[in-house]
Amino acid sequence: MFLRNEDGLELAGGTSALRFGRAPIMAAPRVVADWRAAAERTDWTPDLGAAIGSRDWWRGLATCTALCGAVWMLAPSLHQPIWIAVPTPLSDTALDEARTLSFGASALGATSGMRIAPTVRVRPLANTPERPTLEATATLGSGLAGTLERSGVGAGEARQVAALVAGRVDPAELSPGTRLDITLGRRDSVAQPRPLERLAFRARFDLALDVVREGGVLHLDARPIAIDHRPLRIQGRVGASLYRAARAAGAPVRAVESYIKSVSGLVPMGQLGQDDRFDLIVEQARAATGEVQLGELLYAGLSGRRSVKLVRWQDGARTEWLDPAGVGERKGAMTWPVAARVSSNFGWRVHPVLGFRRLHKGMDFAAAYGSPIRATTDGVVATAGRHGGYGNFVKLLHGGDLATGYGHMSRIVVRPGMRVSQGQVIGYVGSTGLSTGPHLHYELWRRGVPIDPRGVAFATVQRLSGEELARFRRTVAQLMAL
C-alpha cells in the first residue's frame, strides 16, 4: 500500500521505503549495516606472500602502503636537537664536600664519609696487640726445617724439630706436599720469633707424628696407624671395552695398564669376547683411619675363549709374569745397543785400519764419544776388559746359545758374572783398540759362530725351582684364597 503526499512522494509500508516518482530508496540505517557487514567480511591485511596478483593481494598492498605513508607523515623530525638539563658546575669547596659524602673505590683514591678528628680521649697504642696463639698450615717442601722457618718458627727450634723427626723417620721418606699443622705460641717481643707449641703431620702412611711443648721442652709423640695389607681382588665382565670395564669396577689406572700389557702378550685384545671375564688382584693398604692406597698388580687372570693366569714375581730388580706353575716366557725383538746411525753392516769389506778385505763380523754404530751402550737383551756378563783389537770389550751370554759382544768402549761399568737387563747401561762409546774414531762394534754369536744381528729376535724363559718355586707356590695359594 502506498501513500502519496503533496510533493509526489510515496510512503510504502509506513516507513520502510521512500520513492521519488516510482523509484524506492532504502533507509540510511540499513545501508550502513550492509556496509559494515561487507567490511567485516573483507580481509584488509592478507598474507602478501600468497596469491600474488589477486584482488586480495592488491588490497593488502594498498593497506601496507597506506600504513607506511601514515607512519612517515606522522613521524617527528630527526633533525631537531634534544635539549637536556646541564648541572651547574660546583666550586672547589663544594666539590671536595661532595667527594667526601660520595661512595667510591678506595683504590682509586676515593674517601667515603666525613672524617672526624680524634678527641683528647683517644690515646695511640705503642704496639699492635697480637693473638696469644697463631695456627697455620704449611706444605712440606724440600726440607722440614726450611718449611718451618718459612712458617714463622725460629731457626734454632726448626733445626731441633727436624732432628727429633729424623731420629724417628728417615727424612727421605717424608713426601713433598705433606700437610703440616703448626701452632705458634705467645712471644715476649715482636723482634723474636714465636715459639712452636705443636706440630702435627702424617710422616708415613702408617705413622703420624706430633711435636708438642711440655714444660718449655719439645717432645716427639709417634702414633702408629694400623694398616691392613690384604690385597684387593677385582672381577668383572669385559663387555665392550676391557679398560672401561676394569676402571668402572674400581681398578686403578696403573693396574689396568699393567694387566693389558701382560695379558696382550698371550691373547690379542681384538680377540676378547664381551662375555669373557677379567680377574685382577692389586696391592692394597687400608689404614685404620680410613685411607686406602692401591699399589702394583699382583695377578692377571682371564677366562672365556682363552684362559690366562699370570702371577707377578719379583726377581731382584727384574719383574716377571709367571703362570701358577712357576714358568714364564718373555719374547721381544732385539734392540739397538746405542742410539746412533749404522756406519757399517755385517759382511765382507776392506778393513779401514788393516787395508785388506776381510769379513766384518758385526755392525758398527757411529756414535758420539761417551754415548751410553745398553744391553740388547737380558744376559750374564762373561767378559769385561781389554780384548786385543776390540779394545775395551764386553761379552754377554744369553739363553738359546746366543751371545753378544760390544767393542771399542771408552769405559766399562759391569763386571764378569753380573746379571744385566735389557736396556741396562754396560759401558760408554770410545775408540780403543783398532779404531779410526769413536764408534761401537757390536757382534752376535750363535753357538760361537758370528751371525748378522739384524732381524734376530730373542726369547727368554724364566723357570723357578727349589726354594724359590716353593715360595712362589705359597704366594699363589694366598692370592687364590682371596
Coordinates of C-alpha atoms in Angstrom, one line a residue:
M1 CA 0.0 0.0 0.0
F2 CA 1.4 3.4 -1.0
L3 CA 0.6 6.8 0.3
R4 CA 1.2 9.8 -1.8
N5 CA 1.8 13.3 -0.3
E6 CA 1.7 16.7 -1.9
D7 CA 5.2 16.5 -3.4
G8 CA 4.6 13.3 -5.1
L9 CA 6.4 11.2 -2.5
E10 CA 5.0 7.8 -1.8
L11 CA 5.5 6.1 1.5
A12 CA 5.2 2.3 1.3
G13 CA 4.7 0.1 4.4
G14 CA 4.6 3.1 6.7
T15 CA 8.3 3.9 6.9
S16 CA 10.2 1.1 5.2
A17 CA 10.9 2.7 1.8
L18 CA 10.9 6.1 0.1
R19 CA 10.1 6.5 -3.6
F20 CA 10.9 9.5 -5.8
G21 CA 8.4 9.2 -8.5
R22 CA 8.3 5.4 -8.9
A23 CA 12.0 4.5 -7.7
P24 CA 12.1 3.4 -4.0
I25 CA 15.2 4.4 -1.8
M26 CA 16.3 2.2 1.2
A27 CA 16.5 3.9 4.6
A28 CA 20.0 5.0 5.9
P29 CA 20.3 2.6 8.8
R30 CA 20.0 -0.5 6.6
V31 CA 22.7 0.8 4.2
V32 CA 25.2 1.4 7.0
A33 CA 24.5 -2.1 8.3
D34 CA 25.2 -3.6 4.9
W35 CA 28.5 -1.7 4.5
R36 CA 29.6 -2.7 8.0
A37 CA 28.9 -6.4 7.3
A38 CA 30.8 -6.2 4.0
A39 CA 33.8 -4.5 5.7
E40 CA 33.9 -7.2 8.4
R41 CA 33.9 -9.9 5.8
T42 CA 36.8 -8.3 3.9
D43 CA 40.5 -9.2 4.9
W44 CA 42.3 -5.9 4.8
T45 CA 45.7 -7.5 5.8
P46 CA 46.2 -10.6 3.8
D47 CA 49.5 -12.5 3.5
L48 CA 51.5 -10.7 0.8
G49 CA 53.5 -13.9 0.2
A50 CA 50.5 -15.8 -1.1
A51 CA 48.1 -15.4 -4.1
I52 CA 50.3 -12.7 -5.6
G53 CA 48.4 -10.6 -8.2
S54 CA 45.0 -11.4 -6.9
R55 CA 42.4 -8.9 -5.7
D56 CA 43.0 -9.7 -2.1
W57 CA 46.8 -9.3 -2.6
W58 CA 46.4 -5.8 -4.2
R59 CA 44.0 -4.8 -1.3
G60 CA 46.7 -5.9 1.2
L61 CA 49.4 -4.0 -0.7
A62 CA 47.3 -0.9 -0.6
T63 CA 46.7 -1.3 3.1
C64 CA 50.5 -1.7 3.8
T65 CA 51.3 1.3 1.6
A66 CA 48.8 3.4 3.4
L67 CA 50.1 2.5 6.8
C68 CA 53.7 3.2 5.8
G69 CA 52.8 6.5 4.4
A70 CA 50.9 7.4 7.6
V71 CA 53.9 6.5 9.8
W72 CA 56.2 8.6 7.5
M73 CA 53.9 11.6 7.6
L74 CA 53.3 11.4 11.4
A75 CA 57.0 10.7 12.4
P76 CA 58.8 13.5 14.2
S77 CA 61.7 15.2 12.6
L78 CA 65.1 13.7 13.5
H79 CA 67.0 16.9 12.8
Q80 CA 65.5 18.7 15.8
P81 CA 68.0 18.8 18.8
I82 CA 67.1 17.2 22.1
W83 CA 67.5 19.6 24.9
I84 CA 68.8 18.3 28.3
A85 CA 69.5 20.0 31.6
V86 CA 73.1 20.7 32.3
P87 CA 74.1 20.7 36.0
T88 CA 75.6 23.8 37.4
P89 CA 79.4 23.4 37.9
L90 CA 80.5 23.0 41.6
S91 CA 83.1 25.2 43.2
D92 CA 86.2 23.7 44.7
T93 CA 84.9 23.7 48.2
A94 CA 81.5 22.2 47.2
L95 CA 83.3 19.6 45.1
D96 CA 85.5 18.5 48.0
E97 CA 82.5 18.2 50.2
A98 CA 80.6 16.2 47.6
R99 CA 83.5 13.8 47.2
T100 CA 83.6 13.1 51.0
L101 CA 79.9 12.4 51.0
S102 CA 80.0 10.1 48.0
F103 CA 80.9 6.4 47.7
G104 CA 83.8 5.3 45.5
A105 CA 86.6 2.8 45.2
S106 CA 89.3 3.3 47.8
A107 CA 91.9 2.0 45.3
L108 CA 91.1 5.0 43.1
G109 CA 91.7 7.5 45.9
A110 CA 88.0 7.9 46.9
T111 CA 87.0 8.6 50.5
S112 CA 83.6 7.5 51.9
G113 CA 82.0 9.6 54.6
M114 CA 83.2 12.5 56.6
R115 CA 86.3 12.0 58.7
I116 CA 86.2 13.0 62.3
A117 CA 89.3 14.2 64.0
P118 CA 90.4 12.3 67.2
T119 CA 89.5 13.8 70.6
V120 CA 91.6 14.1 73.7
R121 CA 90.1 10.8 74.9
V122 CA 91.9 8.9 72.1
R123 CA 95.3 7.5 73.1
P124 CA 97.6 5.9 70.4
L125 CA 98.8 2.4 71.0
A126 CA 102.6 1.8 71.2
N127 CA 102.3 -1.7 69.6
T128 CA 99.6 -3.6 67.8
P129 CA 98.2 -6.3 70.1
E130 CA 99.0 -9.9 69.0
R131 CA 97.0 -13.0 69.2
P132 CA 98.1 -15.3 72.1
T133 CA 98.4 -18.3 69.7
L134 CA 98.6 -18.5 65.9
E135 CA 97.5 -21.6 63.9
A136 CA 98.9 -22.1 60.4
T137 CA 99.0 -24.8 57.8
A138 CA 102.1 -25.4 55.6
T139 CA 103.1 -27.7 52.8
L140 CA 106.3 -29.7 53.2
G141 CA 108.8 -28.7 50.6
S142 CA 112.4 -29.8 50.2
G143 CA 113.2 -29.9 53.9
L144 CA 111.3 -29.8 57.2
A145 CA 113.5 -27.2 58.9
G146 CA 113.2 -24.8 55.9
T147 CA 109.4 -25.2 55.8
L148 CA 109.1 -24.4 59.5
E149 CA 111.3 -21.3 59.2
R150 CA 109.1 -20.0 56.3
S151 CA 106.1 -20.5 58.6
G152 CA 107.5 -18.3 61.4
V153 CA 109.4 -20.8 63.5
G154 CA 112.8 -19.7 64.7
A155 CA 115.8 -21.3 63.0
G156 CA 117.0 -23.0 66.2
E157 CA 113.7 -24.6 67.0
A158 CA 113.2 -25.6 63.4
R159 CA 116.5 -27.5 63.4
Q160 CA 115.6 -29.0 66.7
V161 CA 112.3 -30.3 65.4
A162 CA 114.0 -31.6 62.3
A163 CA 116.5 -33.5 64.4
L164 CA 113.6 -35.0 66.6
V165 CA 111.8 -36.2 63.5
A166 CA 114.9 -37.6 61.8
G167 CA 115.5 -39.7 64.9
R168 CA 112.2 -41.5 64.3
V169 CA 111.8 -41.3 60.4
D170 CA 114.3 -41.1 57.6
P171 CA 113.9 -37.6 56.1
A172 CA 114.0 -39.1 52.7
E173 CA 110.7 -40.9 53.5
L174 CA 108.9 -37.6 54.0
S175 CA 106.9 -36.9 50.8
P176 CA 106.9 -33.3 49.5
G177 CA 103.4 -31.9 49.7
T178 CA 102.8 -33.4 53.2
R179 CA 100.4 -31.1 55.2
L180 CA 101.9 -29.6 58.4
D181 CA 99.5 -28.3 61.1
I182 CA 101.5 -25.7 63.1
T183 CA 100.5 -23.9 66.3
L184 CA 102.7 -21.0 67.4
G185 CA 102.6 -19.6 70.9
R186 CA 102.9 -16.2 72.6
R187 CA 106.2 -14.3 72.3
D188 CA 107.7 -11.7 74.6
S189 CA 108.8 -9.3 71.9
V190 CA 107.9 -8.7 68.3
A191 CA 111.6 -8.9 67.5
Q192 CA 111.6 -12.6 68.4
P193 CA 110.0 -15.5 66.5
R194 CA 107.0 -17.1 68.0
P195 CA 107.8 -20.4 69.9
L196 CA 106.4 -23.6 68.4
E197 CA 103.7 -25.1 70.6
R198 CA 102.6 -28.0 68.4
L199 CA 103.4 -29.6 65.1
A200 CA 101.3 -32.5 63.7
F201 CA 101.7 -34.3 60.3
R202 CA 101.5 -37.7 58.6
A203 CA 105.1 -38.9 58.3
R204 CA 104.2 -42.1 56.6
F205 CA 101.0 -43.9 55.6
D206 CA 101.3 -46.0 58.8
L207 CA 102.8 -43.3 61.1
A208 CA 101.6 -39.9 62.4
L209 CA 104.0 -37.6 64.4
D210 CA 103.2 -34.9 66.9
V211 CA 105.8 -32.5 68.3
V212 CA 104.4 -30.8 71.4
R213 CA 105.9 -28.4 74.0
E214 CA 105.6 -29.6 77.6
G215 CA 107.2 -27.6 80.4
G216 CA 109.1 -25.5 77.9
V217 CA 110.7 -28.5 76.2
L218 CA 109.7 -30.0 72.8
H219 CA 108.8 -33.7 72.8
L220 CA 108.1 -36.1 69.9
D221 CA 105.0 -38.2 70.1
A222 CA 104.8 -41.0 67.5
R223 CA 101.3 -42.5 66.8
P224 CA 101.5 -45.7 64.7
I225 CA 98.5 -46.4 62.4
A226 CA 97.2 -49.9 62.0
I227 CA 97.4 -51.0 58.3
D228 CA 95.6 -53.9 56.6
H229 CA 97.7 -55.2 53.7
R230 CA 95.2 -57.6 52.3
P231 CA 95.2 -57.4 48.5
L232 CA 92.1 -56.3 46.6
R233 CA 90.6 -58.7 44.1
I234 CA 88.5 -57.2 41.2
Q235 CA 86.5 -59.3 38.8
G236 CA 84.1 -58.5 36.1
R237 CA 82.8 -58.9 32.5
V238 CA 84.9 -57.5 29.7
G239 CA 81.9 -56.0 27.8
A240 CA 82.5 -53.5 25.0
S241 CA 85.8 -52.3 26.5
L242 CA 88.2 -54.1 28.9
Y243 CA 89.8 -50.9 30.0
R244 CA 86.5 -49.1 30.8
A245 CA 85.0 -52.2 32.5
A246 CA 88.0 -52.6 34.8
R247 CA 88.1 -48.9 35.6
A248 CA 84.4 -48.9 36.4
A249 CA 85.0 -51.9 38.7
G250 CA 87.4 -49.8 40.7
A251 CA 90.8 -50.9 39.4
P252 CA 93.4 -48.1 39.3
V253 CA 94.8 -46.9 36.0
R254 CA 98.3 -48.2 36.5
A255 CA 97.0 -51.7 37.4
V256 CA 94.7 -51.8 34.3
E257 CA 97.6 -50.8 32.1
S258 CA 99.8 -53.4 33.6
Y259 CA 97.1 -56.0 33.2
I260 CA 96.5 -55.2 29.5
K261 CA 100.3 -55.2 28.8
S262 CA 100.8 -58.6 30.5
V263 CA 97.7 -60.3 29.0
S264 CA 98.1 -58.9 25.5
G265 CA 101.3 -60.9 25.1
L266 CA 99.3 -64.1 25.2
V267 CA 95.8 -63.0 23.9
P268 CA 95.4 -60.2 21.4
M269 CA 93.0 -57.6 22.7
G270 CA 91.0 -57.8 19.5
Q271 CA 90.1 -61.4 20.2
L272 CA 88.4 -60.8 23.5
G273 CA 84.7 -61.5 23.7
Q274 CA 82.2 -59.4 25.6
D275 CA 81.3 -62.4 27.8
D276 CA 84.9 -63.0 28.8
R277 CA 85.7 -62.2 32.4
F278 CA 88.8 -60.5 33.8
D279 CA 90.3 -61.1 37.2
L280 CA 92.8 -58.7 38.9
I281 CA 94.5 -58.8 42.2
V282 CA 96.0 -55.4 43.3
E283 CA 98.2 -54.5 46.2
Q284 CA 96.1 -52.6 48.8
A285 CA 97.0 -50.9 52.1
R286 CA 94.0 -49.8 54.2
A287 CA 94.7 -47.6 57.2
A288 CA 92.6 -47.7 60.4
T289 CA 91.8 -44.0 59.8
G290 CA 90.1 -44.9 56.6
E291 CA 92.6 -44.0 53.9
V292 CA 93.3 -46.6 51.1
Q293 CA 96.3 -46.9 48.9
L294 CA 96.4 -49.2 45.9
G295 CA 99.7 -50.4 44.5
E296 CA 101.0 -52.8 41.8
L297 CA 99.1 -55.5 40.0
L298 CA 99.8 -58.9 41.6
Y299 CA 97.7 -61.3 39.5
A300 CA 96.2 -61.1 36.0
G301 CA 93.6 -63.6 35.0
L302 CA 91.3 -64.0 32.0
S303 CA 88.6 -66.7 31.5
G304 CA 86.4 -67.3 28.5
R305 CA 87.5 -68.1 25.0
R306 CA 91.1 -68.1 26.2
S307 CA 92.3 -68.8 29.8
V308 CA 95.2 -66.8 31.2
K309 CA 96.7 -66.9 34.7
L310 CA 99.8 -64.8 35.4
V311 CA 101.4 -64.0 38.7
R312 CA 103.8 -61.1 39.2
W313 CA 107.1 -62.3 40.6
Q314 CA 109.9 -60.0 41.7
D315 CA 113.4 -61.4 40.9
G316 CA 115.8 -58.8 42.2
A317 CA 115.4 -55.7 40.1
R318 CA 113.5 -57.5 37.4
T319 CA 109.8 -58.3 37.4
E320 CA 108.5 -61.4 35.7
W321 CA 105.0 -62.7 34.9
L322 CA 104.8 -66.4 35.5
D323 CA 102.0 -69.0 35.3
P324 CA 100.9 -70.7 38.5
A325 CA 103.5 -73.5 37.8
G326 CA 106.3 -71.0 38.0
V327 CA 107.1 -70.9 34.3
G328 CA 107.1 -67.8 32.2
E329 CA 108.2 -66.7 28.7
R330 CA 109.0 -63.2 27.6
K331 CA 109.6 -62.6 23.9
G332 CA 110.8 -59.5 22.2
A333 CA 112.8 -58.2 19.2
M334 CA 116.5 -57.2 19.6
T335 CA 117.0 -53.5 20.5
W336 CA 119.9 -51.5 19.2
P337 CA 122.7 -51.1 21.8
V338 CA 123.2 -47.4 21.1
A339 CA 121.2 -44.5 19.7
A340 CA 123.2 -43.8 16.6
R341 CA 123.4 -44.5 12.8
V342 CA 124.8 -47.7 11.4
S343 CA 128.1 -46.9 9.7
S344 CA 129.0 -50.5 8.6
N345 CA 126.9 -53.7 8.4
F346 CA 127.7 -57.3 8.7
G347 CA 129.6 -58.8 5.7
W348 CA 132.8 -58.6 3.6
R349 CA 134.6 -55.2 3.4
V350 CA 138.0 -53.6 3.3
H351 CA 139.3 -53.1 6.9
P352 CA 139.7 -49.3 7.5
V353 CA 142.9 -49.8 9.5
L354 CA 144.5 -53.0 8.1
G355 CA 143.6 -52.1 4.5
F356 CA 142.7 -55.6 3.2
R357 CA 139.4 -57.3 2.5
R358 CA 138.0 -59.4 5.4
L359 CA 134.7 -60.4 6.9
H360 CA 133.2 -57.8 9.2
K361 CA 131.7 -60.0 11.9
G362 CA 129.3 -57.4 13.3
M363 CA 127.8 -53.9 12.9
D364 CA 129.4 -50.5 13.6
F365 CA 127.5 -47.6 15.1
A366 CA 128.9 -44.1 14.6
A367 CA 128.1 -42.6 18.0
A368 CA 129.5 -39.6 19.8
Y369 CA 132.3 -40.2 22.3
G370 CA 130.8 -41.1 25.7
S371 CA 127.3 -42.2 24.5
P372 CA 125.8 -44.9 26.7
I373 CA 125.9 -48.5 25.5
R374 CA 123.0 -50.7 26.6
A375 CA 122.4 -54.5 26.6
T376 CA 120.3 -55.6 23.7
T377 CA 118.6 -58.3 25.9
D378 CA 118.9 -59.9 29.3
G379 CA 122.1 -61.8 30.0
V380 CA 125.1 -62.5 32.1
V381 CA 128.5 -60.8 31.7
A382 CA 131.0 -63.3 30.5
T383 CA 134.0 -61.0 29.7
A384 CA 134.6 -57.3 30.7
G385 CA 138.0 -55.9 30.0
R386 CA 140.8 -55.4 27.3
H387 CA 140.5 -57.8 24.4
G388 CA 143.0 -57.3 21.6
G389 CA 141.8 -55.2 18.6
Y390 CA 138.4 -54.8 20.2
G391 CA 139.9 -52.6 22.9
N392 CA 137.7 -52.4 25.9
F393 CA 135.3 -55.2 25.3
V394 CA 132.2 -56.7 27.0
K395 CA 130.6 -60.1 26.1
L396 CA 127.2 -61.1 27.3
L397 CA 125.7 -64.7 27.4
H398 CA 122.0 -65.1 26.7
G399 CA 119.7 -68.1 26.6
G400 CA 119.5 -70.3 23.4
D401 CA 123.3 -70.5 22.8
L402 CA 123.3 -66.8 21.9
A403 CA 126.0 -64.2 22.9
T404 CA 126.6 -60.5 22.1
G405 CA 129.8 -58.5 22.1
Y406 CA 130.5 -54.8 22.5
G407 CA 133.9 -53.4 21.5
H408 CA 136.0 -50.1 21.4
M409 CA 134.4 -48.9 24.7
S410 CA 135.9 -45.9 26.4
R411 CA 134.7 -47.1 29.8
I412 CA 133.1 -50.4 31.2
V413 CA 130.6 -50.2 34.0
V414 CA 129.9 -54.0 34.5
R415 CA 132.0 -56.9 35.8
P416 CA 132.1 -60.6 35.0
G417 CA 129.3 -62.7 36.5
M418 CA 127.0 -59.8 36.8
R419 CA 123.4 -60.1 35.5
V420 CA 122.1 -57.3 33.3
S421 CA 118.7 -56.5 32.0
Q422 CA 117.6 -55.3 28.5
G423 CA 118.4 -51.6 28.2
Q424 CA 120.8 -51.5 31.1
V425 CA 124.0 -49.4 30.6
I426 CA 127.1 -51.6 30.3
G427 CA 129.6 -49.1 29.1
Y428 CA 130.3 -45.9 27.0
V429 CA 131.3 -45.4 23.4
G430 CA 135.0 -44.9 22.8
S431 CA 137.8 -45.5 20.3
T432 CA 140.0 -48.1 22.0
G433 CA 141.8 -50.9 20.0
L434 CA 141.9 -50.9 16.2
S435 CA 139.6 -48.0 15.6
T436 CA 139.7 -44.8 13.4
G437 CA 137.3 -42.9 15.6
P438 CA 134.7 -43.2 18.3
H439 CA 132.1 -45.9 17.5
L440 CA 130.6 -49.1 18.8
H441 CA 131.4 -52.5 17.3
Y442 CA 128.5 -54.9 18.0
E443 CA 128.6 -58.6 17.4
L444 CA 126.2 -61.5 17.8
W445 CA 127.2 -65.2 18.0
R446 CA 125.1 -68.4 17.9
R447 CA 126.9 -71.4 19.2
G448 CA 130.1 -69.4 18.8
V449 CA 129.6 -68.5 15.1
P450 CA 129.1 -64.8 14.2
I451 CA 125.8 -64.1 12.6
D452 CA 124.1 -61.0 11.2
P453 CA 122.5 -59.1 14.2
R454 CA 119.7 -57.6 12.0
G455 CA 116.3 -59.2 12.4
V456 CA 117.3 -61.6 15.2
A457 CA 114.7 -62.0 18.0
F458 CA 115.3 -63.2 21.5
A459 CA 113.1 -65.3 23.7
T460 CA 113.9 -65.6 27.4
V461 CA 112.3 -68.3 29.5
Q462 CA 112.0 -68.0 33.3
R463 CA 111.6 -71.2 35.2
L464 CA 111.6 -71.3 39.0
S465 CA 112.9 -74.2 41.0
G466 CA 113.8 -75.2 44.6
E467 CA 113.0 -73.0 47.5
E468 CA 112.1 -70.1 45.2
L469 CA 109.5 -72.3 43.5
A470 CA 108.1 -73.2 46.9
R471 CA 107.8 -69.6 48.0
F472 CA 106.1 -68.8 44.6
R473 CA 103.5 -71.5 45.1
R474 CA 102.7 -70.3 48.6
T475 CA 102.2 -66.8 47.2
V476 CA 99.9 -68.1 44.5
A477 CA 97.9 -70.1 47.1
Q478 CA 97.4 -66.9 49.2
L479 CA 96.3 -64.9 46.2
M480 CA 93.8 -67.5 45.0
A481 CA 92.3 -67.7 48.5
L482 CA 91.1 -64.1 48.3

